[in-house]
PDB file of N, CA, C and O in Angstrom:
ATOM      1  N   MET A  23       1.905 -15.724  26.004  1.00  0.00           N
ATOM      2  CA  MET A  23       2.482 -14.972  24.347  1.00  0.00           C
ATOM      3  C   MET A  23       2.206 -14.204  24.406  1.00  0.00           C
ATOM      4  O   MET A  23       1.535 -12.896  25.018  1.00  0.00           O
ATOM      5  N   ALA A  24       3.370 -13.399  23.599  1.00  0.00           N
ATOM      6  CA  ALA A  24       3.131 -12.271  23.225  1.00  0.00           C
ATOM      7  C   ALA A  24       2.234 -11.070  22.652  1.00  0.00           C
ATOM      8  O   ALA A  24       0.996 -11.921  21.970  1.00  0.00           O
ATOM      9  N   ALA A  25       2.356 -10.134  22.909  1.00  0.00           N
ATOM     10  CA  ALA A  25       0.709  -9.408  21.896  1.00  0.00           C
ATOM     11  C   ALA A  25       1.424  -9.294  20.835  1.00  0.00           C
ATOM     12  O   ALA A  25       2.700  -8.487  20.782  1.00  0.00           O
ATOM     13  N   LYS A  26       0.196  -8.786  20.154  1.00  0.00           N
ATOM     14  CA  LYS A  26       0.374  -7.772  18.718  1.00  0.00           C
ATOM     15  C   LYS A  26       0.748  -6.684  19.174  1.00  0.00           C
ATOM     16  O   LYS A  26       1.059  -5.948  19.868  1.00  0.00           O
ATOM     17  N   SER A  27       1.925  -6.375  17.844  1.00  0.00           N
ATOM     18  CA  SER A  27       2.442  -4.695  17.506  1.00  0.00           C
ATOM     19  C   SER A  27       1.441  -4.651  16.905  1.00  0.00           C
ATOM     20  O   SER A  27       0.740  -4.266  15.834  1.00  0.00           O
ATOM     21  N   PRO A  28       1.349  -2.785  17.311  1.00  0.00           N
ATOM     22  CA  PRO A  28       0.431  -1.828  16.882  1.00  0.00           C
ATOM     23  C   PRO A  28       0.752  -1.294  15.794  1.00  0.00           C
ATOM     24  O   PRO A  28      -0.347  -1.115  15.386  1.00  0.00           O
ATOM     25  N   VAL A  29       2.135  -1.842  15.361  1.00  0.00           N
ATOM     26  CA  VAL A  29       2.075  -1.571  13.474  1.00  0.00           C
ATOM     27  C   VAL A  29       2.053  -2.499  13.016  1.00  0.00           C
ATOM     28  O   VAL A  29       2.523  -3.953  13.282  1.00  0.00           O
ATOM     29  N   LEU A  30       1.348  -2.608  11.308  1.00  0.00           N
ATOM     30  CA  LEU A  30       1.019  -3.222  10.517  1.00  0.00           C
ATOM     31  C   LEU A  30       2.075  -2.984   9.699  1.00  0.00           C
ATOM     32  O   LEU A  30       1.462  -1.733   8.886  1.00  0.00           O
ATOM     33  N   THR A  31       2.800  -4.084   8.760  1.00  0.00           N
ATOM     34  CA  THR A  31       3.394  -3.197   7.332  1.00  0.00           C
ATOM     35  C   THR A  31       1.784  -4.429   5.877  1.00  0.00           C
ATOM     36  O   THR A  31       1.758  -4.963   5.907  1.00  0.00           O
ATOM     37  N   VAL A  32       1.881  -3.002   5.414  1.00  0.00           N
ATOM     38  CA  VAL A  32       1.415  -3.153   4.350  1.00  0.00           C
ATOM     39  C   VAL A  32       1.603  -2.943   3.013  1.00  0.00           C
ATOM     40  O   VAL A  32       2.744  -2.457   2.691  1.00  0.00           O
ATOM     41  N   SER A  33       1.656  -3.839   1.628  1.00  0.00           N
ATOM     42  CA  SER A  33       1.842  -3.084   0.731  1.00  0.00           C
ATOM     43  C   SER A  33       0.871  -2.125  -0.203  1.00  0.00           C
ATOM     44  O   SER A  33      -0.579  -2.629  -0.045  1.00  0.00           O
ATOM     45  N   LEU A  34       1.589  -1.613  -1.483  1.00  0.00           N
ATOM     46  CA  LEU A  34       0.479  -0.459  -1.765  1.00  0.00           C
ATOM     47  C   LEU A  34       0.618  -1.065  -3.126  1.00  0.00           C
ATOM     48  O   LEU A  34       1.832  -1.006  -3.468  1.00  0.00           O
ATOM     49  N   LYS A  35      -0.432  -1.548  -3.334  1.00  0.00           N
ATOM     50  CA  LYS A  35      -0.638  -1.717  -4.943  1.00  0.00           C
ATOM     51  C   LYS A  35      -1.350  -1.145  -6.482  1.00  0.00           C
ATOM     52  O   LYS A  35      -1.950   0.206  -5.798  1.00  0.00           O
ATOM     53  N   CYS A  36      -1.022  -0.643  -7.467  1.00  0.00           N
ATOM     54  CA  CYS A  36      -1.601   0.376  -8.667  1.00  0.00           C
ATOM     55  C   CYS A  36      -2.272  -0.420  -9.025  1.00  0.00           C
ATOM     56  O   CYS A  36      -2.487  -1.447  -8.698  1.00  0.00           O
ATOM     57  N   THR A  37      -2.855   0.772  -8.968  1.00  0.00           N
ATOM     58  CA  THR A  37      -4.440   0.176  -9.961  1.00  0.00           C
ATOM     59  C   THR A  37      -4.979   0.087 -11.188  1.00  0.00           C
ATOM     60  O   THR A  37      -5.754  -0.415 -11.580  1.00  0.00           O
ATOM     61  N   GLU A  38      -3.836   0.210 -11.764  1.00  0.00           N
ATOM     62  CA  GLU A  38      -3.527   0.200 -12.919  1.00  0.00           C
ATOM     63  C   GLU A  38      -2.815  -1.378 -13.328  1.00  0.00           C
ATOM     64  O   GLU A  38      -4.082  -1.836 -14.796  1.00  0.00           O
ATOM     65  N   CYS A  39      -2.142  -1.324 -13.430  1.00  0.00           N
ATOM     66  CA  CYS A  39      -1.266  -2.304 -14.050  1.00  0.00           C
ATOM     67  C   CYS A  39      -1.524  -3.660 -12.653  1.00  0.00           C
ATOM     68  O   CYS A  39      -0.963  -4.953 -12.436  1.00  0.00           O
ATOM     69  N   ASN A  40      -1.942  -3.278 -11.096  1.00  0.00           N
ATOM     70  CA  ASN A  40      -2.104  -4.624  -9.764  1.00  0.00           C
ATOM     71  C   ASN A  40      -0.942  -5.150  -9.088  1.00  0.00           C
ATOM     72  O   ASN A  40      -0.666  -5.881  -9.362  1.00  0.00           O
ATOM     73  N   ARG A  41       0.258  -4.179  -9.099  1.00  0.00           N
ATOM     74  CA  ARG A  41       1.442  -4.597  -9.290  1.00  0.00           C
ATOM     75  C   ARG A  41       1.862  -3.905  -8.031  1.00  0.00           C
ATOM     76  O   ARG A  41       1.831  -2.903  -7.989  1.00  0.00           O
ATOM     77  N   ARG A  42       2.713  -4.753  -7.008  1.00  0.00           N
ATOM     78  CA  ARG A  42       3.102  -4.626  -5.505  1.00  0.00           C
ATOM     79  C   ARG A  42       4.443  -3.148  -5.732  1.00  0.00           C
ATOM     80  O   ARG A  42       5.373  -4.535  -5.900  1.00  0.00           O
ATOM     81  N   ASN A  43       4.074  -2.666  -5.396  1.00  0.00           N
ATOM     82  CA  ASN A  43       5.483  -1.332  -5.411  1.00  0.00           C
ATOM     83  C   ASN A  43       5.847  -0.669  -4.038  1.00  0.00           C
ATOM     84  O   ASN A  43       7.501  -0.792  -4.512  1.00  0.00           O
ATOM     85  N   TYR A  44       5.627  -0.670  -3.726  1.00  0.00           N
ATOM     86  CA  TYR A  44       5.417   0.174  -2.451  1.00  0.00           C
ATOM     87  C   TYR A  44       5.304  -1.056  -1.012  1.00  0.00           C
ATOM     88  O   TYR A  44       4.013  -1.080  -1.086  1.00  0.00           O
ATOM     89  N   TYR A  45       6.154  -0.763  -0.177  1.00  0.00           N
ATOM     90  CA  TYR A  45       5.089  -0.994   1.176  1.00  0.00           C
ATOM     91  C   TYR A  45       5.210  -0.060   2.544  1.00  0.00           C
ATOM     92  O   TYR A  45       6.245   0.578   2.154  1.00  0.00           O
ATOM     93  N   LYS A  46       4.291   0.035   3.238  1.00  0.00           N
ATOM     94  CA  LYS A  46       4.427   1.034   3.921  1.00  0.00           C
ATOM     95  C   LYS A  46       4.201   0.710   5.223  1.00  0.00           C
ATOM     96  O   LYS A  46       3.654  -0.900   5.673  1.00  0.00           O
ATOM     97  N   GLN A  47       4.009   1.258   6.634  1.00  0.00           N
ATOM     98  CA  GLN A  47       3.444   0.476   8.044  1.00  0.00           C
ATOM     99  C   GLN A  47       2.424   1.752   8.463  1.00  0.00           C
ATOM    100  O   GLN A  47       2.495   2.828   7.683  1.00  0.00           O
ATOM    101  N   ARG A  48       1.216   1.198   9.127  1.00  0.00           N
ATOM    102  CA  ARG A  48       0.559   1.498   9.314  1.00  0.00           C
ATOM    103  C   ARG A  48       0.188   0.875  10.615  1.00  0.00           C
ATOM    104  O   ARG A  48      -0.136   0.245  11.317  1.00  0.00           O
ATOM    105  N   LYS A  49      -0.707   2.366  11.338  1.00  0.00           N
ATOM    106  CA  LYS A  49      -1.404   1.645  12.784  1.00  0.00           C
ATOM    107  C   LYS A  49      -1.906   0.588  12.834  1.00  0.00           C
ATOM    108  O   LYS A  49      -3.250   0.934  11.910  1.00  0.00           O
ATOM    109  N   ARG A  50      -2.330  -0.848  13.277  1.00  0.00           N
ATOM    110  CA  ARG A  50      -3.444  -1.423  13.219  1.00  0.00           C
ATOM    111  C   ARG A  50      -4.906  -0.718  13.979  1.00  0.00           C
ATOM    112  O   ARG A  50      -5.534  -1.424  13.507  1.00  0.00           O
ATOM    113  N   THR A  51      -4.690   0.133  14.752  1.00  0.00           N
ATOM    114  CA  THR A  51      -6.283   0.559  14.866  1.00  0.00           C
ATOM    115  C   THR A  51      -6.823   1.105  13.791  1.00  0.00           C
ATOM    116  O   THR A  51      -8.318   1.208  14.138  1.00  0.00           O
ATOM    117  N   SER A  52      -6.421   1.535  13.242  1.00  0.00           N
ATOM    118  CA  SER A  52      -6.968   2.696  12.045  1.00  0.00           C
ATOM    119  C   SER A  52      -8.090   1.560  11.117  1.00  0.00           C
ATOM    120  O   SER A  52      -7.636   0.192  10.573  1.00  0.00           O
ATOM    121  N   LYS A  53      -9.080   2.038  10.475  1.00  0.00           N
ATOM    122  CA  LYS A  53     -10.180   1.416   9.797  1.00  0.00           C
ATOM    123  C   LYS A  53     -10.250   1.642   8.394  1.00  0.00           C
ATOM    124  O   LYS A  53     -10.481   0.716   7.803  1.00  0.00           O
ATOM    125  N   LYS A  54      -9.678   2.937   7.767  1.00  0.00           N
ATOM    126  CA  LYS A  54      -9.484   2.876   6.641  1.00  0.00           C
ATOM    127  C   LYS A  54      -8.620   2.410   5.803  1.00  0.00           C
ATOM    128  O   LYS A  54      -6.739   2.044   6.608  1.00  0.00           O
ATOM    129  N   LYS A  55      -8.593   1.992   4.819  1.00  0.00           N
ATOM    130  CA  LYS A  55      -7.439   1.427   4.044  1.00  0.00           C
ATOM    131  C   LYS A  55      -6.777   2.433   3.035  1.00  0.00           C
ATOM    132  O   LYS A  55      -7.041   3.835   2.753  1.00  0.00           O
ATOM    133  N   LEU A  56      -5.135   2.662   3.328  1.00  0.00           N
ATOM    134  CA  LEU A  56      -4.739   3.616   2.572  1.00  0.00           C
ATOM    135  C   LEU A  56      -4.240   3.527   1.489  1.00  0.00           C
ATOM    136  O   LEU A  56      -4.729   2.772   0.685  1.00  0.00           O
ATOM    137  N   GLU A  57      -4.328   5.029   0.642  1.00  0.00           N
ATOM    138  CA  GLU A  57      -4.792   5.531  -0.098  1.00  0.00           C
ATOM    139  C   GLU A  57      -3.327   6.317  -1.170  1.00  0.00           C
ATOM    140  O   GLU A  57      -3.689   7.562   0.018  1.00  0.00           O
ATOM    141  N   PHE A  58      -2.913   6.441  -1.820  1.00  0.00           N
ATOM    142  CA  PHE A  58      -1.734   7.475  -2.510  1.00  0.00           C
ATOM    143  C   PHE A  58      -1.304   7.674  -3.636  1.00  0.00           C
ATOM    144  O   PHE A  58      -1.367   6.233  -4.559  1.00  0.00           O
ATOM    145  N   ARG A  59      -1.320   8.468  -4.151  1.00  0.00           N
ATOM    146  CA  ARG A  59      -1.090   8.509  -5.430  1.00  0.00           C
ATOM    147  C   ARG A  59       0.524   8.993  -5.715  1.00  0.00           C
ATOM    148  O   ARG A  59       0.925  10.216  -5.595  1.00  0.00           O
ATOM    149  N   LYS A  60       1.133   8.081  -5.794  1.00  0.00           N
ATOM    150  CA  LYS A  60       2.583   7.399  -6.760  1.00  0.00           C
ATOM    151  C   LYS A  60       3.036   7.132  -7.879  1.00  0.00           C
ATOM    152  O   LYS A  60       2.138   6.810  -8.022  1.00  0.00           O
ATOM    153  N   TYR A  61       4.009   7.398  -8.107  1.00  0.00           N
ATOM    154  CA  TYR A  61       4.630   6.741  -9.255  1.00  0.00           C
ATOM    155  C   TYR A  61       4.228   5.041  -9.333  1.00  0.00           C
ATOM    156  O   TYR A  61       5.679   4.618  -8.770  1.00  0.00           O
ATOM    157  N   CYS A  62       4.181   4.467 -10.508  1.00  0.00           N
ATOM    158  CA  CYS A  62       4.580   3.290 -10.995  1.00  0.00           C
ATOM    159  C   CYS A  62       5.524   3.338 -11.769  1.00  0.00           C
ATOM    160  O   CYS A  62       5.026   3.622 -12.326  1.00  0.00           O
ATOM    161  N   PRO A  63       6.819   2.594 -11.391  1.00  0.00           N
ATOM    162  CA  PRO A  63       7.603   2.561 -12.669  1.00  0.00           C
ATOM    163  C   PRO A  63       7.224   1.575 -13.862  1.00  0.00           C
ATOM    164  O   PRO A  63       7.488   1.562 -15.262  1.00  0.00           O
ATOM    165  N   HIS A  64       6.203   0.607 -13.887  1.00  0.00           N
ATOM    166  CA  HIS A  64       5.392  -0.273 -14.763  1.00  0.00           C
ATOM    167  C   HIS A  64       4.656   0.788 -15.889  1.00  0.00           C
ATOM    168  O   HIS A  64       4.862   0.574 -17.065  1.00  0.00           O
ATOM    169  N   CYS A  65       3.723   1.378 -15.145  1.00  0.00           N
ATOM    170  CA  CYS A  65       2.888   2.083 -15.931  1.00  0.00           C
ATOM    171  C   CYS A  65       4.069   3.633 -16.594  1.00  0.00           C
ATOM    172  O   CYS A  65       3.154   3.974 -17.468  1.00  0.00           O
ATOM    173  N   ASN A  66       5.210   3.392 -15.745  1.00  0.00           N
ATOM    174  CA  ASN A  66       5.274   4.736 -16.348  1.00  0.00           C
ATOM    175  C   ASN A  66       5.051   6.394 -15.922  1.00  0.00           C
ATOM    176  O   ASN A  66       5.121   7.334 -16.582  1.00  0.00           O
ATOM    177  N   LYS A  67       3.901   6.576 -15.131  1.00  0.00           N
ATOM    178  CA  LYS A  67       3.358   7.432 -14.478  1.00  0.00           C
ATOM    179  C   LYS A  67       2.734   8.132 -12.724  1.00  0.00           C
ATOM    180  O   LYS A  67       2.841   6.608 -12.608  1.00  0.00           O
ATOM    181  N   HIS A  68       1.858   8.511 -12.745  1.00  0.00           N
ATOM    182  CA  HIS A  68       1.767   8.578 -11.207  1.00  0.00           C
ATOM    183  C   HIS A  68       0.236   8.171 -11.208  1.00  0.00           C
ATOM    184  O   HIS A  68      -0.400   8.334 -12.493  1.00  0.00           O
ATOM    185  N   THR A  69       0.681   6.837 -10.435  1.00  0.00           N
ATOM    186  CA  THR A  69      -1.293   6.132 -10.978  1.00  0.00           C
ATOM    187  C   THR A  69      -1.611   5.836  -8.803  1.00  0.00           C
ATOM    188  O   THR A  69      -0.771   6.718  -8.259  1.00  0.00           O
ATOM    189  N   LEU A  70      -2.543   5.793  -8.431  1.00  0.00           N
ATOM    190  CA  LEU A  70      -3.448   5.726  -7.428  1.00  0.00           C
ATOM    191  C   LEU A  70      -2.861   3.517  -7.096  1.00  0.00           C
ATOM    192  O   LEU A  70      -3.442   2.876  -7.430  1.00  0.00           O
ATOM    193  N   HIS A  71      -2.133   4.085  -5.919  1.00  0.00           N
ATOM    194  CA  HIS A  71      -1.962   3.181  -4.846  1.00  0.00           C
ATOM    195  C   HIS A  71      -2.965   3.085  -4.494  1.00  0.00           C
ATOM    196  O   HIS A  71      -2.547   3.833  -2.539  1.00  0.00           O
ATOM    197  N   VAL A  72      -3.458   1.528  -3.431  1.00  0.00           N
ATOM    198  CA  VAL A  72      -4.223   1.460  -2.834  1.00  0.00           C
ATOM    199  C   VAL A  72      -3.603   0.079  -1.285  1.00  0.00           C
ATOM    200  O   VAL A  72      -2.934  -0.911  -1.975  1.00  0.00           O
ATOM    201  N   GLU A  73      -3.575   0.203  -0.578  1.00  0.00           N
ATOM    202  CA  GLU A  73      -3.615  -1.125   0.512  1.00  0.00           C
ATOM    203  C   GLU A  73      -3.786  -2.435  -0.040  1.00  0.00           C
ATOM    204  O   GLU A  73      -4.864  -2.568  -0.161  1.00  0.00           O
ATOM    205  N   SER A  74      -2.833  -3.134  -0.028  1.00  0.00           N
ATOM    206  CA  SER A  74      -3.042  -4.618  -0.096  1.00  0.00           C
ATOM    207  C   SER A  74      -2.887  -5.501   1.325  1.00  0.00           C
ATOM    208  O   SER A  74      -1.446  -5.311   1.500  1.00  0.00           O
ATOM    209  N   LYS A  75      -3.100  -6.058   1.523  1.00  0.00           N
ATOM    210  CA  LYS A  75      -2.216  -7.161   2.117  1.00  0.00           C
ATOM    211  C   LYS A  75      -0.729  -8.204   1.813  1.00  0.00           C
ATOM    212  O   LYS A  75      -1.276  -8.598   0.375  1.00  0.00           O
ATOM    213  N   ILE A  76      -0.045  -8.439   1.966  1.00  0.00           N
ATOM    214  CA  ILE A  76       1.060  -9.015   2.184  1.00  0.00           C
ATOM    215  C   ILE A  76       0.894 -10.589   2.052  1.00  0.00           C
ATOM    216  O   ILE A  76       0.782 -11.080   3.006  1.00  0.00           O
TER     217      ILE A  76
END
């Protein structure tokens, strides 16, 4: 059986409209969820985007 990849692909979800706008890769060993302040094309402004499962 193959070993798991050390890199995990996650989606970034807008906290205001709850839409998934971005996809990032992160290390599997990190415990914190990713948080970025990015532009949301649906809200037409910069909002906080948090990590969510794909």
